[in-house]
mmCIF file of C-alpha atoms and ligand atoms in Angstrom:
data_model
loop_
_atom_site.group_PDB
_atom_site.id
_atom_site.type_symbol
_atom_site.label_atom_id
_atom_site.label_comp_id
_atom_site.label_asym_id
_atom_site.label_seq_id
_atom_site.Cartn_x
_atom_site.Cartn_y
_atom_site.Cartn_z
ATOM 1 C CA MET M 19 -0.126 0.215 -0.165
ATOM 2 C CA LYS M 20 1.245 3.410 -0.785
ATOM 3 C CA TYR M 21 0.790 6.341 1.671
ATOM 4 C CA THR M 22 0.768 10.163 1.018
ATOM 5 C CA PHE M 23 1.565 12.433 3.895
ATOM 6 C CA ASP M 24 0.573 16.059 3.423
ATOM 7 C CA VAL M 25 0.822 19.184 5.288
ATOM 8 C CA ALA M 26 -1.496 22.482 4.916
ATOM 9 C CA TYR M 27 -0.109 25.437 6.889
ATOM 10 C CA LEU M 28 -3.424 27.038 7.009
ATOM 11 C CA PRO M 29 -7.018 25.796 7.001
ATOM 12 C CA CYS M 30 -8.033 28.256 4.153
ATOM 13 C CA GLU M 31 -5.487 26.619 1.716
ATOM 14 C CA ALA M 32 -7.066 24.605 -1.081
ATOM 15 C CA LEU M 33 -6.989 21.410 0.956
ATOM 16 C CA LYS M 34 -6.306 18.077 -0.900
ATOM 17 C CA LYS M 35 -8.471 15.032 -0.258
ATOM 18 C CA HIS M 36 -7.559 12.985 2.797
ATOM 19 C CA ASP M 37 -8.585 9.974 4.288
ATOM 20 C CA ALA M 38 -7.702 11.296 7.810
ATOM 21 C CA ARG M 39 -6.739 14.877 9.046
ATOM 22 C CA ILE M 40 -4.922 15.619 12.055
ATOM 23 C CA VAL M 41 -5.623 19.421 13.068
ATOM 24 C CA VAL M 42 -2.678 21.069 14.863
ATOM 25 C CA ASP M 43 -3.258 24.203 17.043
ATOM 26 C CA LEU M 44 -0.350 23.538 19.418
ATOM 27 C CA LEU M 45 -0.832 26.863 21.336
ATOM 28 C CA ARG M 46 -3.234 25.886 22.672
ATOM 29 C CA ALA M 47 -6.728 24.530 21.482
ATOM 30 C CA THR M 48 -5.720 21.067 20.307
ATOM 31 C CA THR M 49 -3.567 20.561 23.374
ATOM 32 C CA GLN M 50 -6.371 21.872 25.286
ATOM 33 C CA ILE M 51 -8.814 19.348 23.646
ATOM 34 C CA THR M 52 -6.490 16.502 24.263
ATOM 35 C CA THR M 53 -6.156 17.619 28.200
ATOM 36 C CA PHE M 54 -9.881 17.895 28.386
ATOM 37 C CA PHE M 55 -10.117 13.952 27.805
ATOM 38 C CA ASP M 56 -7.013 13.356 29.741
ATOM 39 C CA VAL M 57 -8.445 14.988 32.837
ATOM 40 C CA GLY M 58 -11.893 13.390 32.949
ATOM 41 C CA GLY M 59 -14.092 15.115 30.077
ATOM 42 C CA GLU M 60 -16.431 12.933 27.960
ATOM 43 C CA VAL M 61 -17.846 15.200 24.998
ATOM 44 C CA LEU M 62 -16.701 18.480 23.678
ATOM 45 C CA VAL M 63 -18.668 20.285 21.138
ATOM 46 C CA PRO M 64 -16.627 22.564 18.895
ATOM 47 C CA VAL M 65 -18.157 26.107 17.636
ATOM 48 C CA THR M 66 -16.739 28.916 15.514
ATOM 49 C CA GLU M 67 -18.121 32.173 17.272
ATOM 50 C CA VAL M 68 -18.795 33.169 20.953
ATOM 51 C CA ASP M 69 -22.567 33.694 20.056
ATOM 52 C CA GLU M 70 -22.786 30.150 18.815
ATOM 53 C CA ALA M 71 -21.395 28.813 21.962
ATOM 54 C CA PHE M 72 -24.076 30.465 24.086
ATOM 55 C CA ALA M 73 -26.823 29.422 21.695
ATOM 56 C CA MET M 74 -25.307 25.805 21.595
ATOM 57 C CA LYS M 75 -25.498 25.759 25.648
ATOM 58 C CA ALA M 76 -29.102 27.061 25.489
ATOM 59 C CA LYS M 77 -30.005 24.164 23.135
ATOM 60 C CA LEU M 78 -27.914 21.309 24.897
ATOM 61 C CA GLY M 79 -28.733 22.510 28.487
ATOM 62 C CA ASP M 80 -27.154 24.093 31.624
ATOM 63 C CA ASP M 81 -24.928 21.328 32.601
ATOM 64 C CA TRP M 82 -22.905 21.990 29.427
ATOM 65 C CA LYS M 83 -20.035 24.327 30.247
ATOM 66 C CA ILE M 84 -18.295 26.918 27.726
ATOM 67 C CA MET M 85 -14.415 27.011 27.289
ATOM 68 C CA GLY M 86 -12.053 28.776 25.288
ATOM 69 C CA GLU M 87 -10.768 32.031 24.487
ATOM 70 C CA ARG M 88 -10.643 35.282 22.632
ATOM 71 C CA GLY M 89 -7.297 37.278 22.913
ATOM 72 C CA GLY M 90 -5.807 34.131 24.931
ATOM 73 C CA LEU M 91 -8.460 34.906 27.576
ATOM 74 C CA PRO M 92 -11.852 33.492 28.526
ATOM 75 C CA ALA M 93 -14.379 35.694 26.930
ATOM 76 C CA PRO M 94 -17.157 37.129 29.418
ATOM 77 C CA GLY M 95 -19.473 34.221 30.572
ATOM 78 C CA PHE M 96 -17.071 31.488 29.786
ATOM 79 C CA ASP M 97 -16.933 28.858 32.546
ATOM 80 C CA PHE M 98 -13.384 27.856 31.572
ATOM 81 C CA GLY M 99 -10.319 29.655 29.409
ATOM 82 C CA ASN M 100 -8.032 27.810 27.058
ATOM 83 C CA SER M 101 -5.124 27.027 29.466
ATOM 84 C CA PRO M 102 -4.647 23.359 29.541
ATOM 85 C CA LEU M 103 -2.963 23.646 32.912
ATOM 86 C CA GLU M 104 -5.673 25.488 34.439
ATOM 87 C CA LEU M 105 -8.061 22.800 33.091
ATOM 88 C CA LYS M 106 -5.841 20.119 34.457
ATOM 89 C CA ALA M 107 -5.811 21.915 37.936
ATOM 90 C CA ALA M 108 -9.710 22.466 37.981
ATOM 91 C CA GLY M 109 -10.697 19.094 36.324
ATOM 92 C CA ALA M 110 -12.777 18.763 33.114
ATOM 93 C CA PRO M 111 -16.535 19.144 33.151
ATOM 94 C CA GLN M 112 -18.168 15.906 31.678
ATOM 95 C CA HIS M 113 -19.574 17.955 28.730
ATOM 96 C CA ALA M 114 -18.263 21.462 27.230
ATOM 97 C CA ILE M 115 -18.659 23.716 24.176
ATOM 98 C CA ILE M 116 -15.346 25.121 22.939
ATOM 99 C CA THR M 117 -14.705 28.060 20.868
ATOM 100 C CA THR M 118 -11.246 29.498 20.211
ATOM 101 C CA SER M 119 -9.621 32.106 17.848
ATOM 102 C CA ASN M 120 -8.146 29.801 15.276
ATOM 103 C CA GLY M 121 -8.117 25.921 16.672
ATOM 104 C CA THR M 122 -11.957 25.360 16.582
ATOM 105 C CA ARG M 123 -12.312 27.202 13.256
ATOM 106 C CA ALA M 124 -9.562 24.896 11.886
ATOM 107 C CA ILE M 125 -11.535 21.708 13.120
ATOM 108 C CA MET M 126 -14.910 22.936 11.586
ATOM 109 C CA ARG M 127 -13.148 23.580 8.350
ATOM 110 C CA ALA M 128 -11.347 19.974 8.249
ATOM 111 C CA VAL M 129 -14.461 18.204 9.050
ATOM 112 C CA ARG M 130 -16.341 19.779 5.883
ATOM 113 C CA ASP M 131 -14.832 17.365 3.564
ATOM 114 C CA CYS M 132 -12.969 14.639 5.500
ATOM 115 C CA ALA M 133 -14.593 11.829 7.319
ATOM 116 C CA HIS M 134 -11.970 11.440 10.004
ATOM 117 C CA VAL M 135 -10.627 14.378 12.118
ATOM 118 C CA ILE M 136 -8.409 14.157 14.853
ATOM 119 C CA ALA M 137 -7.128 17.057 17.221
ATOM 120 C CA GLY M 138 -3.462 16.627 17.355
ATOM 121 C CA CYS M 139 -0.677 18.271 19.296
ATOM 122 C CA ALA M 140 2.919 17.434 20.739
ATOM 123 C CA ARG M 141 1.394 15.930 23.717
ATOM 124 C CA ASN M 142 -0.644 13.085 21.758
ATOM 125 C CA ALA M 143 1.559 13.091 18.486
ATOM 126 C CA GLU M 144 2.387 9.395 18.275
ATOM 127 C CA ALA M 145 -1.346 8.350 19.330
ATOM 128 C CA ALA M 146 -2.753 10.688 16.682
ATOM 129 C CA ALA M 147 -0.281 9.571 13.847
ATOM 130 C CA TRP M 148 -1.193 5.855 14.476
ATOM 131 C CA ASP M 149 -4.813 6.570 14.674
ATOM 132 C CA ALA M 150 -4.644 8.628 11.303
ATOM 133 C CA LEU M 151 -2.714 5.760 9.625
ATOM 134 C CA CYS M 152 -5.488 3.348 10.533
ATOM 135 C CA ALA M 153 -8.170 5.479 8.628
ATOM 136 C CA GLY M 154 -6.542 5.268 5.096
ATOM 137 C CA PRO M 155 -3.568 5.899 3.066
ATOM 138 C CA SER M 156 -3.913 9.528 2.466
ATOM 139 C CA VAL M 157 -3.349 11.676 5.690
ATOM 140 C CA GLY M 158 -3.299 15.519 6.013
ATOM 141 C CA VAL M 159 -1.981 17.665 8.808
ATOM 142 C CA ILE M 160 -3.786 21.025 8.968
ATOM 143 C CA CYS M 161 -2.313 23.725 11.053
ATOM 144 C CA ALA M 162 -4.707 26.153 12.422
ATOM 145 C CA GLY M 163 -2.159 29.059 11.835
ATOM 146 C CA ARG M 164 -2.732 32.128 13.748
ATOM 147 C CA ASN M 165 -5.435 34.978 12.332
ATOM 148 C CA GLY M 166 -4.781 33.619 8.583
ATOM 149 C CA GLU M 167 -0.916 33.659 8.993
ATOM 150 C CA PHE M 168 1.616 30.989 9.273
ATOM 151 C CA SER M 169 2.279 29.808 12.628
ATOM 152 C CA LEU M 170 5.754 28.556 13.557
ATOM 153 C CA GLU M 171 4.772 26.163 16.374
ATOM 154 C CA ASP M 172 1.998 24.562 14.470
ATOM 155 C CA SER M 173 4.262 24.069 11.384
ATOM 156 C CA VAL M 174 7.232 22.323 13.580
ATOM 157 C CA CYS M 175 4.614 20.201 15.199
ATOM 158 C CA ALA M 176 3.304 19.132 11.903
ATOM 159 C CA GLY M 177 6.982 18.315 10.709
ATOM 160 C CA MET M 178 7.085 16.088 13.993
ATOM 161 C CA LEU M 179 3.884 14.420 13.120
ATOM 162 C CA VAL M 180 5.030 13.684 9.424
ATOM 163 C CA GLU M 181 8.217 11.983 10.975
ATOM 164 C CA LYS M 182 6.034 9.818 13.151
ATOM 165 C CA LEU M 183 3.796 9.076 10.162
ATOM 166 C CA LEU M 184 6.920 7.866 8.040
ATOM 167 C CA ALA M 185 8.169 5.848 11.126
ATOM 168 C CA LEU M 186 4.898 4.052 11.922
ATOM 169 C CA ALA M 187 3.442 3.680 8.301
ATOM 170 C CA PRO M 188 5.396 0.432 7.586
ATOM 171 C CA SER M 189 3.921 -1.274 10.679
ATOM 172 C CA ASN M 190 0.496 -0.459 8.931
ATOM 173 C CA GLY M 191 1.425 -2.226 5.745
ATOM 174 C CA ALA M 192 3.040 0.875 3.833
ATOM 175 C CA GLY M 193 5.127 -0.459 1.090
ATOM 176 C CA GLU M 194 5.696 2.828 -0.355
ATOM 177 C CA MET M 195 5.407 6.439 1.175
ATOM 178 C CA GLU M 196 5.218 9.882 -0.537
ATOM 179 C CA LEU M 197 5.376 13.347 0.812
ATOM 180 C CA THR M 198 3.863 16.462 -0.766
ATOM 181 C CA ASP M 199 5.646 19.679 -0.815
ATOM 182 C CA GLY M 200 3.980 20.783 2.360
ATOM 183 C CA ALA M 201 4.786 17.745 4.168
ATOM 184 C CA PHE M 202 8.611 17.899 3.047
ATOM 185 C CA ALA M 203 8.943 21.333 4.019
ATOM 186 C CA ALA M 204 7.264 20.712 7.527
ATOM 187 C CA LEU M 205 9.612 17.835 8.133
ATOM 188 C CA SER M 206 12.802 19.995 7.194
ATOM 189 C CA LEU M 207 11.463 22.673 9.457
ATOM 190 C CA TRP M 208 11.191 20.023 12.370
ATOM 191 C CA GLN M 209 14.582 18.422 11.593
ATOM 192 C CA SER M 210 16.236 21.912 11.712
ATOM 193 C CA LEU M 211 14.443 23.308 14.587
ATOM 194 C CA GLY M 212 13.298 20.386 16.728
ATOM 195 C CA PRO M 213 13.209 18.590 19.108
ATOM 196 C CA ASP M 214 12.809 21.233 21.819
ATOM 197 C CA VAL M 215 9.026 22.277 21.293
ATOM 198 C CA THR M 216 8.837 24.398 24.230
ATOM 199 C CA ALA M 217 12.001 26.490 22.869
ATOM 200 C CA ILE M 218 10.186 26.768 19.527
ATOM 201 C CA CYS M 219 6.857 28.018 21.282
ATOM 202 C CA ARG M 220 8.997 30.562 23.129
ATOM 203 C CA GLU M 221 10.346 31.855 19.935
ATOM 204 C CA SER M 222 6.785 32.050 18.212
ATOM 205 C CA THR M 223 4.663 35.209 17.923
ATOM 206 C CA HIS M 224 1.829 33.580 19.937
ATOM 207 C CA GLY M 225 4.179 31.914 22.445
ATOM 208 C CA LYS M 226 5.443 35.386 23.206
ATOM 209 C CA ILE M 227 1.918 36.879 23.434
ATOM 210 C CA LEU M 228 0.780 33.699 25.819
ATOM 211 C CA SER M 229 4.041 34.398 28.052
ATOM 212 C CA GLY M 230 3.097 38.236 28.182
ATOM 213 C CA LEU M 231 -0.375 37.180 29.435
ATOM 214 C CA GLY M 232 1.211 34.926 32.239
ATOM 215 C CA PHE M 233 0.652 31.649 30.563
ATOM 216 C CA ASP M 234 4.457 30.583 30.471
ATOM 217 C CA ASN M 235 4.020 27.390 32.096
ATOM 218 C CA ASP M 236 1.459 26.370 29.463
ATOM 219 C CA LEU M 237 4.224 26.566 26.804
ATOM 220 C CA PHE M 238 6.072 23.995 28.759
ATOM 221 C CA PHE M 239 3.144 21.668 29.036
ATOM 222 C CA CYS M 240 2.079 22.189 25.171
ATOM 223 C CA GLY M 241 5.897 21.292 24.132
ATOM 224 C CA GLU M 242 5.788 17.892 26.139
ATOM 225 C CA ILE M 243 5.881 15.129 23.274
ATOM 226 C CA ASP M 244 4.000 11.963 23.736
ATOM 227 C CA ALA M 245 2.831 12.650 27.196
ATOM 228 C CA SER M 246 -0.596 11.599 26.327
ATOM 229 C CA SER M 247 -2.237 8.599 24.380
ATOM 230 C CA THR M 248 -5.729 10.284 23.884
ATOM 231 C CA VAL M 249 -6.875 10.699 20.462
ATOM 232 C CA PRO M 250 -9.779 13.273 20.264
ATOM 233 C CA VAL M 251 -11.846 12.454 17.102
ATOM 234 C CA VAL M 252 -14.641 14.271 15.658
ATOM 235 C CA LYS M 253 -17.968 12.320 15.330
ATOM 236 C CA GLU M 254 -21.506 13.480 14.730
ATOM 237 C CA ILE M 255 -23.730 13.132 17.749
ATOM 238 C CA SER M 256 -27.375 14.058 17.245
ATOM 239 C CA GLY M 257 -26.648 15.975 14.020
ATOM 240 C CA VAL M 258 -23.866 18.285 15.745
ATOM 241 C CA PRO M 259 -20.057 17.683 15.153
ATOM 242 C CA ALA M 260 -18.776 16.710 18.650
ATOM 243 C CA ILE M 261 -15.346 15.532 19.759
ATOM 244 C CA VAL M 262 -14.897 12.238 21.686
ATOM 245 C CA GLY M 263 -11.768 10.904 23.304
ATOM 246 C CA ARG M 264 -10.327 7.259 22.767
HETATM 247 C C1 MLT B 317 -6.437 29.669 19.167
HETATM 248 O O1 MLT B 317 -7.550 28.937 18.935
HETATM 249 O O2 MLT B 317 -6.113 30.500 18.606
HETATM 250 C C2 MLT B 317 -5.491 29.317 20.427
HETATM 251 O O3 MLT B 317 -5.841 28.179 20.908
HETATM 252 C C3 MLT B 317 -5.374 30.641 21.273
HETATM 253 C C4 MLT B 317 -5.129 30.472 22.618
HETATM 254 O O4 MLT B 317 -5.190 29.361 23.263
HETATM 255 O O5 MLT B 317 -4.517 31.338 23.052
#
């Protein structure tokens, strides 16, 4: 079987067809989503806009909490922000709705034309790569980017994921593997800048903003590689795209 690995640097690119997509918003949405399941959460509904989050809560019920951020901080009325360390300390609610500036947008774009979408980050990189390989021979990594611009930390994490896909695919029947230009470039970025993901986060625009907001410790947490075996996967539950962990 021939596997093809692809990387898109922004969700608004003309995306190729993929059997599985790993969406990466390392700082911090996909790390937060992974942590949600690691600390006991069960279902997470991603939405794009703040208004939609409140409308979804009105539809789903009061036991649904709202989490996420705008400008790195929880918007007024949110129950939780987007800091995975804060979530770990507080413990996850059973059900939540999440909206973030870039990460949830990327997920909503990715699910539009792909049946198997995973939230990936450094913490669950190997687990996410393996899960994607099991879904089919064409795997795309979709970087969330930042406000429509290239994001260093997402792109380096994408390169790490490509390295893991290449290493794991032969155990899943790959006789041949091909990288698109995007995947080749991401792998080169990872090979030249890795493996200290936290150091890369600290160099990045968004990492500097988060440090300035007092979330420096999140950069260490988000930079840990393979600390989690959770794979958050988007499923449709009662007609609504929802993320469940496995
Ligand atoms: C995003 O979606 O842009 C991020 O997750 C933002 C953040 O956590 O600061």
